[in-house]
Short mmCIF file of C-alpha atoms and ligand atoms in Angstrom, two decimals:
data_model
loop_
_atom_site.label_atom_id
_atom_site.label_comp_id
_atom_site.label_asym_id
_atom_site.label_seq_id
_atom_site.Cartn_x
_atom_site.Cartn_y
_atom_site.Cartn_z
CA LEU A 860 -16.91 -12.49 16.16
CA GLU A 861 -19.28 -11.27 13.47
CA ARG A 862 -16.30 -11.10 11.15
CA LEU A 863 -15.16 -14.61 11.98
CA MET A 864 -18.63 -15.81 10.96
CA ALA A 865 -18.61 -13.73 7.79
CA PRO A 866 -19.11 -15.40 4.43
CA LYS A 867 -15.81 -16.64 3.00
CA ASP A 868 -16.24 -14.64 -0.18
CA PHE A 869 -12.48 -14.57 -0.81
CA SER A 870 -11.86 -18.29 -0.48
CA GLY A 871 -9.67 -19.68 -3.22
CA GLN A 872 -8.25 -16.23 -3.89
CA LYS A 873 -4.56 -15.53 -3.51
CA VAL A 874 -4.22 -11.98 -2.23
CA LEU A 875 -0.91 -10.15 -2.07
CA VAL A 876 -0.93 -7.14 0.27
CA THR A 877 1.86 -4.63 0.87
CA ALA A 878 2.02 -2.26 3.83
CA GLY A 879 4.12 0.16 5.77
CA PRO A 880 6.95 2.47 4.85
CA THR A 881 10.24 1.60 3.22
CA ARG A 882 13.62 2.69 4.52
CA GLU A 883 16.26 3.93 2.13
CA PRO A 884 19.73 3.88 3.70
CA LEU A 885 21.96 6.95 3.74
CA ASP A 886 24.80 5.26 5.57
CA ALA A 887 25.18 2.32 7.94
CA VAL A 888 22.96 3.87 10.64
CA ARG A 889 20.69 6.41 8.89
CA TYR A 890 17.81 6.20 6.44
CA LEU A 891 15.07 8.14 4.64
CA SER A 892 11.56 6.98 5.40
CA ASN A 893 7.99 8.20 6.01
CA ARG A 894 5.32 8.14 8.69
CA SER A 895 3.31 5.19 7.40
CA SER A 896 2.30 2.84 10.23
CA GLY A 897 1.19 -0.03 8.03
CA LYS A 898 -2.16 -0.23 9.85
CA MET A 899 -4.34 0.15 6.74
CA GLY A 900 -2.45 -2.55 4.84
CA LEU A 901 -2.47 -4.84 7.84
CA ALA A 902 -6.24 -4.32 8.28
CA LEU A 903 -6.72 -5.29 4.62
CA ALA A 904 -4.58 -8.41 4.98
CA LYS A 905 -6.52 -9.47 8.08
CA ALA A 906 -9.89 -8.78 6.45
CA ALA A 907 -8.97 -10.77 3.33
CA TRP A 908 -7.74 -13.64 5.50
CA LEU A 909 -10.93 -13.62 7.61
CA ARG A 910 -12.91 -13.81 4.37
CA GLY A 911 -11.06 -16.90 3.24
CA ALA A 912 -8.21 -15.58 1.12
CA GLU A 913 -4.73 -17.05 1.03
CA VAL A 914 -2.79 -13.96 2.05
CA THR A 915 0.84 -13.01 1.46
CA PHE A 916 1.80 -9.87 3.33
CA ILE A 917 4.91 -7.94 2.31
CA HIS A 918 5.71 -5.15 4.70
CA GLY A 919 8.28 -2.53 5.58
CA PRO A 920 9.24 -1.81 9.20
CA LEU A 921 6.00 -1.70 11.23
CA SER A 922 5.10 -0.34 14.65
CA VAL A 923 2.27 -2.88 14.95
CA SER A 924 2.70 -6.63 15.21
CA VAL A 925 1.83 -8.99 12.39
CA PRO A 926 -0.32 -12.01 13.28
CA PRO A 927 1.19 -15.46 12.71
CA TYR A 928 -1.73 -16.87 10.71
CA PHE A 929 -0.74 -15.65 7.26
CA LYS A 930 2.52 -15.57 5.36
CA ALA A 931 4.39 -12.35 6.09
CA VAL A 932 7.70 -11.23 4.67
CA SER A 933 9.45 -8.12 5.91
CA VAL A 934 11.58 -5.86 3.76
CA GLU A 935 13.49 -2.68 4.28
CA THR A 936 13.96 -0.84 0.98
CA ALA A 937 11.76 -0.07 -2.02
CA GLY A 938 14.13 -2.20 -4.07
CA GLU A 939 13.58 -5.22 -1.83
CA MET A 940 9.83 -4.66 -1.87
CA ALA A 941 9.86 -4.46 -5.67
CA GLU A 942 11.76 -7.72 -5.91
CA LEU A 943 9.34 -9.57 -3.63
CA VAL A 944 6.17 -8.14 -5.16
CA LYS A 945 7.42 -9.19 -8.59
CA LYS A 946 8.23 -12.63 -7.20
CA TYR A 947 4.79 -13.24 -5.67
CA PHE A 948 2.53 -11.36 -8.09
CA PRO A 949 2.52 -13.93 -10.94
CA GLU A 950 0.70 -16.46 -8.74
CA ALA A 951 -1.60 -13.93 -7.06
CA ASP A 952 -5.18 -13.17 -8.06
CA MET A 953 -5.06 -9.74 -6.50
CA LEU A 954 -2.49 -7.19 -5.39
CA ILE A 955 -3.41 -4.56 -2.81
CA MET A 956 -0.57 -2.06 -2.76
CA ALA A 957 -1.07 -0.15 0.50
CA ALA A 958 2.64 0.36 1.19
CA ALA A 959 4.03 3.89 1.32
CA VAL A 960 6.96 3.17 -0.96
CA ALA A 961 9.73 5.77 -1.02
CA ASP A 962 9.73 7.69 -4.30
CA TYR A 963 13.47 8.39 -4.06
CA ARG A 964 16.52 6.81 -2.53
CA PRO A 965 19.99 8.21 -1.87
CA LYS A 966 22.09 7.69 -4.95
CA GLN A 967 25.09 6.81 -2.84
CA VAL A 968 25.09 4.91 0.42
CA PHE A 969 28.06 5.94 2.55
CA PRO A 970 29.98 3.06 4.07
CA GLY A 971 29.96 3.06 7.86
CA LYS A 972 28.64 6.00 9.88
CA GLN A 973 29.14 9.30 8.07
CA LYS A 974 31.07 11.87 10.14
CA LYS A 975 29.77 15.42 10.57
CA ALA A 976 32.99 16.93 9.22
CA GLN A 977 31.49 19.02 6.41
CA LYS A 978 29.77 22.39 6.85
CA SER A 979 26.85 21.27 4.78
CA LEU A 980 25.95 18.03 3.18
CA THR A 981 24.10 17.55 -0.08
CA ILE A 982 22.50 14.21 -0.70
CA GLU A 983 21.67 13.25 -4.24
CA LEU A 984 18.54 11.16 -4.67
CA GLU A 985 17.45 8.93 -7.50
CA PRO A 986 13.94 7.65 -8.19
CA THR A 987 12.87 4.20 -7.07
CA GLU A 988 10.95 1.90 -9.36
CA ASP A 989 7.17 2.40 -9.33
CA ILE A 990 6.30 -1.11 -8.21
CA LEU A 991 2.58 -0.72 -8.79
CA ALA A 992 2.93 0.61 -12.33
CA THR A 993 5.44 -2.11 -13.25
CA VAL A 994 3.28 -4.92 -11.95
CA ALA A 995 0.03 -3.52 -13.39
CA SER A 996 1.58 -3.29 -16.85
CA SER A 997 2.37 -7.01 -16.83
CA LYS A 998 -0.82 -8.34 -15.27
CA LYS A 999 -2.96 -11.07 -16.75
CA PRO A 1000 -6.64 -10.32 -17.45
CA HIS A 1001 -7.89 -12.24 -14.40
CA GLN A 1002 -5.55 -10.42 -12.01
CA LEU A 1003 -6.75 -7.38 -10.06
CA VAL A 1004 -4.39 -4.59 -9.17
CA ILE A 1005 -5.48 -2.19 -6.45
CA GLY A 1006 -3.46 0.89 -5.58
CA PHE A 1007 -3.66 3.67 -3.06
CA ALA A 1008 -3.37 7.39 -3.62
CA ALA A 1009 -2.13 9.49 -0.73
CA GLU A 1010 -3.20 13.06 -1.47
CA GLU A 1011 -3.87 16.39 0.14
CA SER A 1012 -7.53 17.37 0.06
CA GLU A 1013 -8.00 19.73 -2.88
CA LYS A 1014 -6.97 17.39 -5.64
CA LEU A 1015 -7.81 14.10 -3.94
CA LEU A 1016 -10.18 12.66 -6.51
CA GLU A 1017 -8.59 14.29 -9.51
CA GLU A 1018 -5.13 12.94 -8.64
CA ALA A 1019 -6.48 9.52 -7.71
CA ARG A 1020 -8.28 9.24 -11.07
CA ARG A 1021 -5.07 10.23 -12.83
CA LYS A 1022 -3.03 7.60 -10.97
CA LEU A 1023 -5.68 4.96 -11.67
CA LYS A 1024 -5.40 5.70 -15.38
CA ASP A 1025 -1.64 6.30 -15.64
CA LYS A 1026 -0.74 3.16 -13.73
CA LYS A 1027 -3.48 1.10 -15.46
CA LEU A 1028 -5.03 -0.05 -12.18
CA ASP A 1029 -8.36 -1.79 -11.65
CA LEU A 1030 -9.14 0.13 -8.50
CA ILE A 1031 -7.66 2.96 -6.49
CA VAL A 1032 -8.24 3.87 -2.86
CA ALA A 1033 -7.98 7.64 -2.48
CA ASN A 1034 -6.83 8.75 0.94
CA ASP A 1035 -6.78 12.38 2.12
CA ILE A 1036 -3.62 12.55 4.21
CA SER A 1037 -4.02 16.24 5.10
CA ARG A 1038 -6.64 15.52 7.78
CA PRO A 1039 -5.44 14.31 11.19
CA GLU A 1040 -8.10 11.60 11.39
CA THR A 1041 -7.39 10.18 7.95
CA GLY A 1042 -3.67 10.73 7.64
CA PHE A 1043 -0.63 8.67 8.46
CA GLU A 1044 -0.25 6.95 11.84
CA THR A 1045 -3.96 7.06 12.73
CA ASP A 1046 -6.38 4.27 13.67
CA THR A 1047 -9.17 5.65 11.50
CA ASN A 1048 -9.56 6.44 7.84
CA GLU A 1049 -11.99 7.76 5.25
CA VAL A 1050 -11.43 6.90 1.61
CA TRP A 1051 -12.89 7.13 -1.86
CA LEU A 1052 -12.92 4.01 -4.01
CA ILE A 1053 -12.60 4.55 -7.73
CA SER A 1054 -12.74 1.69 -10.21
CA ALA A 1055 -11.41 1.60 -13.76
CA SER A 1056 -15.01 1.16 -14.92
CA GLY A 1057 -15.89 4.53 -13.38
CA LYS A 1058 -17.65 3.40 -10.23
CA GLU A 1059 -16.93 5.75 -7.32
CA GLU A 1060 -17.91 5.29 -3.70
CA LYS A 1061 -17.04 6.96 -0.43
CA VAL A 1062 -16.24 4.96 2.68
CA ALA A 1063 -17.09 7.19 5.64
CA LEU A 1064 -14.74 7.81 8.55
CA ALA A 1065 -14.32 4.61 10.56
CA PRO A 1066 -11.65 2.45 12.21
CA LYS A 1067 -9.21 1.08 9.64
CA GLU A 1068 -10.53 -2.48 10.21
CA GLU A 1069 -14.00 -1.31 9.17
CA VAL A 1070 -12.66 0.62 6.18
CA ALA A 1071 -10.72 -2.48 5.06
CA TRP A 1072 -13.89 -4.54 5.25
CA ARG A 1073 -15.77 -1.98 3.11
CA ILE A 1074 -12.98 -1.92 0.53
CA LEU A 1075 -13.27 -5.70 0.14
CA ASP A 1076 -17.10 -5.39 -0.08
CA PHE A 1077 -16.59 -2.97 -2.94
CA VAL A 1078 -14.21 -5.38 -4.68
CA VAL A 1079 -16.72 -8.24 -4.37
CA GLU A 1080 -19.60 -6.13 -5.66
CA TRP A 1081 -17.50 -4.76 -8.46
CA LEU A 1082 -16.36 -8.24 -9.53
CA LYS A 1083 -19.99 -9.32 -9.74
CA GLY A 1084 -21.03 -6.32 -11.81
N1 CTP B 1568 3.90 3.08 -5.34
C1 CTP B 1568 4.72 2.05 -5.77
N2 CTP B 1568 6.05 2.26 -5.97
C2 CTP B 1568 6.59 3.48 -5.76
C3 CTP B 1568 5.76 4.55 -5.32
C4 CTP B 1568 4.42 4.32 -5.12
O1 CTP B 1568 4.24 0.94 -5.97
N3 CTP B 1568 7.90 3.65 -5.96
C5 CTP B 1568 2.46 2.83 -5.15
C6 CTP B 1568 1.94 3.05 -3.74
O2 CTP B 1568 2.07 1.86 -3.00
C7 CTP B 1568 0.48 3.41 -3.97
C8 CTP B 1568 0.50 4.10 -5.33
O3 CTP B 1568 1.75 3.74 -5.95
O4 CTP B 1568 -0.33 2.25 -4.07
C9 CTP B 1568 0.40 5.58 -5.27
O5 CTP B 1568 1.37 6.11 -4.40
P1 CTP B 1568 1.39 7.67 -4.16
O6 CTP B 1568 2.56 8.00 -3.30
O7 CTP B 1568 0.03 8.14 -3.76
O8 CTP B 1568 1.61 8.22 -5.64
P2 CTP B 1568 2.89 8.35 -6.54
O9 CTP B 1568 2.57 7.65 -7.83
O10 CTP B 1568 4.12 7.89 -5.83
O11 CTP B 1568 2.95 9.89 -6.85
P3 CTP B 1568 3.15 11.14 -5.79
O12 CTP B 1568 3.87 10.61 -4.58
O13 CTP B 1568 3.92 12.14 -6.56
O14 CTP B 1568 1.76 11.63 -5.47
CA1 CA B 1569 4.71 8.64 -3.73
#
């Protein structure tokens, strides 16, 4: 209820949010994917909507249900996600790229269901497009591009700072996926927020809804400053 009554500090803003895994087909019935649940991205979409944003939510296959009150489009592959993000980004004020996009896809997709005839099977993979980097390189000055960095503890901040810089992002959310309470498929998270201007802030362990709220607080504060 508190959140329903919250100031609409995102009203007039068009926010594009991605979430969940992608699925890269191997044949007609099999795919490569990852353990992303989409909960963090969904929490961000909900928080932005509650704060007045016009939300477009592009998501891979999710285990949680998507509310009917904002525009949601579902995709399967990284290629489809890339196409849709590029379609909606030009009119967005902000992109929050929380999706766990596959880095590689099978180079060949076998027609039908592949038989187990061979002794061993080698699958050749090719890289997918880095959606975030592509979009960030074409953004207009008023547009904000926010990425995530899924890392294992030791190099969390170092790697997140590198991704922020390499992909020319405005903000990165660094997520330690080596801990059970902050990894994939959990209801809680703890993140570091790092802005291009060098501001860094930790969001302590909390339910993903709370973490999403804090991320948007950081964005608002950062936009003011
Ligand atoms: N991302 C993307 N397109 C891809 C891969 C990743 O847009 N093909 C985005 C993710 O949505 C995330 C950010 O890039 O916002 C960082 O993803 P992450 O997996 O942490 O980093 P990568 O750049 O893919 O590098 P690596 O997996 O080697 O750590
Ligand atoms: Ca990756």
